[in-house]
Amino acid sequence: MARLFSPRPPPSEDLFYETYYSLSQQYPLLLLLLVIVLVGLLALLAVAWASGRELASDPGFLTTMLCGLGGFSLLLSLASREQRLQRWTRPLSGLVWAALLALGLGFLFTGGVVSAWDQVSFFLFVIFTVYAMLPLGMRDAAAAGLASSLSHLLVLGLYLGLQPDSQPALLPQLAANAVLFLCGNVAGAYHKALMERALRATFREALSSLHSRRRLDTEKKHQEHLLLSILPAYLAREMKAEIMARLQAGQGSRPESTNNFHSLYVKRHQGVSVLYADIVGFTRLASECSPKELVLMLNELFGKFDQIAKEHECMRIKILGDCYYCVSGLPLSLPDHAINCVRMGLDMCRAIRKLRAATGVDINMRVGVHSGSVLCGVIGLQKWQYDVWSHDVTLANHMEASGVPGRVHITGATLALLAGAYAVEDAAMEHGDPYLRELGEPTYLVIDPRAEEEDEKGTAGRLLSSLEGPKMRPSLLMTRYLESWGAAKPFAHLSHVESPVSTSTPLPEKALSSFSPQWSLDRSRTPRGLDDELDTGDAKFFQVIEQLNSQKQWKQSEDFNPWTLYFREKEMEKEYRLSALPAFKYYAACTFLVFFSNFIIQMLVTNRPPALTITYSITFLLFFLLLFVCFSEHLTKCVLKGPKMLHWLPTLSVLVATRPGLRVALGTATILLVFSMAITSLVFLPAASNCPFRAPNVSFTASNLSWELPGSLPLISVPYSVHCCVLGFLSCSLFLHMSFELKLLLLLLWLAACCSLFLHSHAWLSDCLIARLYLGALDSSLLRPGVLKEPKLMGAISFFIFFFTLLVLARQNEYYCRLDFLWKKKLRQEQEETETMENLTRLLLENVLPAHVAPQFIGQNRRNEDLYHQSYECVCVLFASVPDFKEFYSESSINHEGLECLRLLNEIIADFDELLSKPKFSGVEKIKTICSTYMAATGLNATSGQDAQQDAEQSCSHLGTMVEFAVALGSKLDVINKHSFNNFRLRVGLNHGPVVAGVIGAQKPQYDIWGNTVNVASRMESTGVLGKIQVTEETACALQSLGYTCYSRGIIKVKGKGQLCTYFLNTDLTRTGPPSGTLG
């Protein structure tokens, strides 16, 4: 029970909660309370008139009734506008309570003789409704409830204490009244606490859902931006669907395909132009750079190229070291694709010329362009990179390789599409590329019309290099200059992901202030970041408030049936009815309080016959058994110390909380037990009319007659039986989660039983009490008391008022219980969807970046805005190619212009990728694929500087993993050969040493590694032999130390490296144990 009165949340949330509370729940309940009171007053007048009473003979009662009708009508008109209620909530609530109290006191002193049991039921109604139906806080409600109780007790105590002792003992009746009022206060406070707890939980869940939706929207946007930074939109949608299927089926799994092939996301496009560009002299410059300078330089250069590409409607495809290539005419066809590529090539050369002029660094740009058709898309399962394939792509690559630094080299196909837009000159073919020479087609160099203007301005542009060049390294000078270009950082849109949702975060100030002018928040108290949400949050805030409004229960809804409140989805209705209810034990405990109150009252006002005592003893035993079952889990420690045969007892409370059928049975039995014990005392009164006070010979002189019937209970127990029955009505309202239809059935049953008992079978007891009370009255007007002074009529009116009041509350409780369940379910669904989106974003990001790099770019883990770069001392780099695929690839109508050839390449790369999911290859990181070449590395997940602190053998132990991965690649290729009837062989090059890793490119962020180690590994593959793994001498020594056998190939010429002694790895043997003494 202590949890029901938990500490209040922060003031800002309280303010929003009070807004919601007033609007959604208390406002309609207040109106219904006023309507019930007005209808009750009219019904009271109707009963008085129908019973033949002369209203004019009792002016005090008539005046009270008319004042009550007028006053409550005025209050109803005042409360009928929500805005007025919001401004004057406490004053209006106070007026309603004061009017009810005044009405009760007026009824007390009108209509007949004042008795100690007078208007107890009405005051009980006032006390309970103060808690359950007035928009007051718990403290205000408790103060009003206690004031109502004390006013009745004090007024009657003082008034009757001064009267002659002609009535039964006053003290027991006042004590019984005090017990009734105390029970009413506790039941009301309990009802209010449970409802406020449920409403606050619903409100918080609604806010959490609102924030969860915002977060979900943010995640969707980030995921969309991320996916579009890797792939074109048309391809992103298709691949996103497959990723979602993988997430649902189990992370990392792949949906089964009926044709045993991996999904192929490649399409053919005609009428495109391909541009290849290479930075001449960059390799030498990069060798002088620090890791940070290298990554910054590449990001700025390629960021500038991305900007140029965007200006000229070109799509960057990939970055290969210092090589950049893009396509115009993808994904949508463009008529000017050739002109776009040529313009872009000229702008790239112009940018490099400006860079060279400003810094004095000797670099240049070589560009090749060709127009034709391409196959474009993504192959493989990991590290997706949008790529293009075709003979035309190969030709464009050779156009760049055979081009002239600072010029754009184009083919005749591209020249034909330029339509004279640019002047060209023939390219000298004496030293041309063998591939181009074999084609025998002329090529051309584009003349830049702005080159002469730039030459004239070249002298002024050398100012930076002349002033700072001699003092600084060329790489540092170039880095300083490139920083002025201001290229965007990779994944910039992911660096400010919203923080996790906090349920205590206030909603927009505008939304709240729009409800009431006096309610506005101080900006200084508004949490950081809220200002940005004000404009976007208001509409959603209003939607949430509207959905929480209890008036919505009577309107058409997608979720509820407006009449039965059943969920429209049968599965949701079933889930709601089968949901666990841990609070059931508190319902039972509070019901026991009502039962105990009835017991005390009957012990106070009866002569405690033995039969009544025995009946209550049995009932107490049943109640204690019920409470033991409900609270048995709290006795676990005690039970476990006892015999083993009793260890099952703590599970009883779990069964009650989780089994709805058992809960309904126990709840119904508990309420029926309270019902039956409320009227037990009447069982011991005679059923036949035998009232001695109605005899003709009884006169005023018999006023000393006893208040007890001969051989029976005191007559004064009759009105208190009525009050006990009213407490029986209240016991129904204590089971908040009991279904409305069951409450309606029980309330109807109890109403019918009480009315038949007091208006029919035992109505004579009320008449007998009145006869005894008005015995010897001289005033004829007092021979028949007012309606509310006659126990049977007072009881019937009280029963109907409580019946309708509790029915309204039951409907309201049912709606909020279902609404709470609905919001919890929605919140769970949205959290699951958000989690799925976050997992999708993480998968996408890890598909671009290594797993240890991806967290650097996600949300609050982003420490700063610097470019990511990392240097490593020992990384093993692998290049594995399938050279035979170039011969295999052809373009004809039979193979759909090369599409079927790419399908086979996709199978090869996808099977290679599947190896990465094996635990023993968890340290292998795929870098990229370049046509039929697969690039991977190990040692990238080591902490920077960690390798330098370890000995060489331990720091390079991952070389063995790479060798085993290379062998596994060959085995995979053999399996593919077997199924495809091909004879592809793998050519592998390995090298290890220091590298620099980083992420570059804002338009299409890409993780890559650079350094001499990478270049040499590539040369080891390109100069290798089919079926062999070629390594450098240093790598061969390291592998020998790990137990592998290498043999010398000899001295070979390596482009850019001169003469190198290389070795082949003996792949027929695995580790041979102790290291061999020789390499050969």
Short mmCIF file of N, CA and C in Angstrom, two decimals, residues 804-875:
data_model
loop_
_atom_site.label_atom_id
_atom_site.label_comp_id
_atom_site.label_asym_id
_atom_site.label_seq_id
_atom_site.Cartn_x
_atom_site.Cartn_y
_atom_site.Cartn_z
N PHE A 804 -26.10 4.18 -9.12
CA PHE A 804 -25.77 4.94 -10.33
C PHE A 804 -24.39 5.59 -10.23
N THR A 805 -24.04 6.07 -9.03
CA THR A 805 -22.71 6.69 -8.86
C THR A 805 -21.61 5.67 -9.11
N LEU A 806 -21.76 4.50 -8.50
CA LEU A 806 -20.72 3.47 -8.66
C LEU A 806 -20.72 2.89 -10.07
N LEU A 807 -21.87 2.94 -10.72
CA LEU A 807 -21.92 2.47 -12.11
C LEU A 807 -21.12 3.42 -13.01
N VAL A 808 -21.26 4.72 -12.76
CA VAL A 808 -20.48 5.70 -13.52
C VAL A 808 -18.99 5.50 -13.27
N LEU A 809 -18.62 5.31 -12.00
CA LEU A 809 -17.21 5.10 -11.69
C LEU A 809 -16.70 3.78 -12.27
N ALA A 810 -17.55 2.76 -12.28
CA ALA A 810 -17.14 1.47 -12.84
C ALA A 810 -16.86 1.60 -14.34
N ARG A 811 -17.73 2.34 -15.01
CA ARG A 811 -17.51 2.57 -16.45
C ARG A 811 -16.21 3.34 -16.67
N GLN A 812 -16.01 4.37 -15.83
CA GLN A 812 -14.79 5.17 -15.95
C GLN A 812 -13.55 4.33 -15.66
N ASN A 813 -13.61 3.52 -14.61
CA ASN A 813 -12.47 2.67 -14.26
C ASN A 813 -12.18 1.66 -15.36
N GLU A 814 -13.23 1.09 -15.91
CA GLU A 814 -13.05 0.12 -17.00
C GLU A 814 -12.36 0.77 -18.19
N TYR A 815 -12.78 1.98 -18.50
CA TYR A 815 -12.18 2.67 -19.64
C TYR A 815 -10.69 2.93 -19.40
N TYR A 816 -10.38 3.39 -18.19
CA TYR A 816 -8.98 3.72 -17.92
C TYR A 816 -8.11 2.48 -17.76
N CYS A 817 -8.66 1.41 -17.24
CA CYS A 817 -7.89 0.16 -17.19
C CYS A 817 -7.56 -0.32 -18.60
N ARG A 818 -8.55 -0.23 -19.47
CA ARG A 818 -8.31 -0.65 -20.85
C ARG A 818 -7.38 0.33 -21.56
N LEU A 819 -7.55 1.61 -21.28
CA LEU A 819 -6.68 2.61 -21.91
C LEU A 819 -5.23 2.42 -21.45
N ASP A 820 -5.06 2.12 -20.16
CA ASP A 820 -3.72 1.87 -19.64
C ASP A 820 -3.10 0.66 -20.33
N PHE A 821 -3.88 -0.39 -20.48
CA PHE A 821 -3.38 -1.58 -21.17
C PHE A 821 -3.03 -1.27 -22.62
N LEU A 822 -3.90 -0.48 -23.28
CA LEU A 822 -3.67 -0.14 -24.69
C LEU A 822 -2.39 0.66 -24.86
N TRP A 823 -2.17 1.67 -23.99
CA TRP A 823 -0.96 2.49 -24.12
C TRP A 823 0.29 1.69 -23.80
N LYS A 824 0.20 0.79 -22.82
CA LYS A 824 1.35 -0.07 -22.54
C LYS A 824 1.68 -0.93 -23.75
N LYS A 825 0.65 -1.45 -24.37
CA LYS A 825 0.87 -2.29 -25.55
C LYS A 825 1.45 -1.47 -26.69
N LYS A 826 0.89 -0.27 -26.90
CA LYS A 826 1.42 0.60 -27.95
C LYS A 826 2.87 0.97 -27.68
N LEU A 827 3.16 1.27 -26.41
CA LEU A 827 4.52 1.64 -26.05
C LEU A 827 5.48 0.48 -26.30
N ARG A 828 5.05 -0.73 -25.93
CA ARG A 828 5.90 -1.90 -26.18
C ARG A 828 6.14 -2.09 -27.66
N GLN A 829 5.07 -1.93 -28.45
CA GLN A 829 5.21 -2.09 -29.89
C GLN A 829 6.14 -1.04 -30.48
N GLU A 830 5.97 0.21 -30.03
CA GLU A 830 6.81 1.28 -30.55
C GLU A 830 8.26 1.10 -30.09
N GLN A 831 8.45 0.63 -28.87
CA GLN A 831 9.81 0.38 -28.40
C GLN A 831 10.45 -0.75 -29.19
N GLU A 832 9.65 -1.78 -29.50
CA GLU A 832 10.18 -2.87 -30.32
C GLU A 832 10.52 -2.38 -31.72
N GLU A 833 9.63 -1.54 -32.26
CA GLU A 833 9.89 -1.00 -33.59
C GLU A 833 11.11 -0.09 -33.58
N THR A 834 11.22 0.72 -32.49
CA THR A 834 12.40 1.59 -32.36
C THR A 834 13.66 0.75 -32.25
N GLU A 835 13.58 -0.32 -31.46
CA GLU A 835 14.73 -1.20 -31.31
C GLU A 835 15.10 -1.84 -32.63
N THR A 836 14.07 -2.22 -33.40
CA THR A 836 14.34 -2.79 -34.73
C THR A 836 15.00 -1.77 -35.63
N MET A 837 14.50 -0.52 -35.57
CA MET A 837 15.11 0.53 -36.38
C MET A 837 16.55 0.81 -35.94
N GLU A 838 16.78 0.79 -34.63
CA GLU A 838 18.14 1.01 -34.14
C GLU A 838 19.05 -0.12 -34.58
N ASN A 839 18.53 -1.35 -34.50
CA ASN A 839 19.33 -2.50 -34.96
C ASN A 839 19.60 -2.40 -36.45
N LEU A 840 18.59 -1.92 -37.19
CA LEU A 840 18.77 -1.75 -38.62
C LEU A 840 19.82 -0.70 -38.92
N THR A 841 19.76 0.43 -38.18
CA THR A 841 20.77 1.47 -38.35
C THR A 841 22.15 0.94 -38.01
N ARG A 842 22.21 0.17 -36.91
CA ARG A 842 23.50 -0.39 -36.51
C ARG A 842 24.03 -1.38 -37.57
N LEU A 843 23.12 -2.23 -38.09
CA LEU A 843 23.55 -3.17 -39.13
C LEU A 843 24.03 -2.44 -40.38
N LEU A 844 23.28 -1.40 -40.74
CA LEU A 844 23.69 -0.63 -41.92
C LEU A 844 25.04 0.03 -41.70
N LEU A 845 25.20 0.62 -40.51
CA LEU A 845 26.45 1.30 -40.23
C LEU A 845 27.61 0.32 -40.18
N GLU A 846 27.36 -0.86 -39.57
CA GLU A 846 28.40 -1.87 -39.53
C GLU A 846 28.64 -2.50 -40.89
N ASN A 847 27.69 -2.28 -41.80
CA ASN A 847 27.90 -2.75 -43.17
C ASN A 847 28.77 -1.77 -43.95
N VAL A 848 28.97 -0.59 -43.39
CA VAL A 848 29.85 0.39 -44.01
C VAL A 848 31.16 0.47 -43.23
N LEU A 849 31.06 0.33 -41.90
CA LEU A 849 32.22 0.49 -41.03
C LEU A 849 32.45 -0.80 -40.23
N PRO A 850 33.66 -1.02 -39.77
CA PRO A 850 33.90 -2.14 -38.85
C PRO A 850 33.11 -1.94 -37.55
N ALA A 851 32.84 -3.06 -36.88
CA ALA A 851 32.01 -3.02 -35.66
C ALA A 851 32.63 -2.13 -34.59
N HIS A 852 33.98 -2.07 -34.50
CA HIS A 852 34.60 -1.26 -33.46
C HIS A 852 34.67 0.21 -33.84
N VAL A 853 34.37 0.54 -35.10
CA VAL A 853 34.39 1.94 -35.54
C VAL A 853 32.99 2.53 -35.53
N ALA A 854 31.98 1.70 -35.80
CA ALA A 854 30.60 2.19 -35.93
C ALA A 854 30.13 2.98 -34.71
N PRO A 855 30.41 2.54 -33.45
CA PRO A 855 29.93 3.33 -32.30
C PRO A 855 30.44 4.76 -32.26
N GLN A 856 31.55 5.05 -32.95
CA GLN A 856 32.07 6.41 -32.96
C GLN A 856 31.13 7.38 -33.65
N PHE A 857 30.21 6.85 -34.47
CA PHE A 857 29.35 7.71 -35.28
C PHE A 857 27.88 7.61 -34.90
N ILE A 858 27.57 6.93 -33.78
CA ILE A 858 26.18 6.75 -33.38
C ILE A 858 25.88 7.62 -32.18
N GLY A 859 24.97 8.56 -32.34
CA GLY A 859 24.38 9.34 -31.26
C GLY A 859 25.38 9.97 -30.32
N GLN A 860 25.13 9.80 -29.01
CA GLN A 860 25.92 10.47 -28.01
C GLN A 860 27.30 9.86 -27.84
N ASN A 861 27.53 8.71 -28.48
CA ASN A 861 28.87 8.13 -28.43
C ASN A 861 29.85 8.94 -29.27
N ARG A 862 29.32 9.83 -30.11
CA ARG A 862 30.18 10.66 -30.93
C ARG A 862 30.87 11.68 -30.04
N ARG A 863 32.15 11.48 -29.80
CA ARG A 863 32.86 12.30 -28.81
C ARG A 863 33.13 13.71 -29.32
N ASN A 864 33.46 13.83 -30.60
CA ASN A 864 33.77 15.16 -31.12
C ASN A 864 33.48 15.16 -32.61
N GLU A 865 33.78 16.27 -33.24
CA GLU A 865 33.49 16.42 -34.65
C GLU A 865 34.72 16.15 -35.51
N ASP A 866 35.79 15.60 -34.93
CA ASP A 866 36.98 15.30 -35.72
C ASP A 866 36.73 14.11 -36.62
N LEU A 867 37.49 14.05 -37.70
CA LEU A 867 37.44 12.89 -38.58
C LEU A 867 38.00 11.68 -37.85
N TYR A 868 37.42 10.52 -38.13
CA TYR A 868 37.94 9.31 -37.50
C TYR A 868 39.19 8.87 -38.25
N HIS A 869 40.26 8.65 -37.51
CA HIS A 869 41.48 8.10 -38.10
C HIS A 869 42.20 7.31 -37.02
N GLN A 870 42.91 6.28 -37.43
CA GLN A 870 43.60 5.42 -36.49
C GLN A 870 44.83 4.84 -37.18
N SER A 871 45.94 4.83 -36.48
CA SER A 871 47.15 4.23 -37.03
C SER A 871 47.40 2.90 -36.33
N TYR A 872 47.89 1.93 -37.07
CA TYR A 872 48.19 0.60 -36.55
C TYR A 872 49.61 0.21 -36.95
N GLU A 873 50.29 -0.47 -36.05
CA GLU A 873 51.67 -0.87 -36.31
C GLU A 873 51.77 -2.17 -37.08
N CYS A 874 50.79 -3.06 -36.87
CA CYS A 874 50.88 -4.37 -37.53
C CYS A 874 49.50 -4.80 -37.99
N VAL A 875 49.26 -4.63 -39.27
CA VAL A 875 48.01 -5.07 -39.88
C VAL A 875 48.37 -5.95 -41.06
#
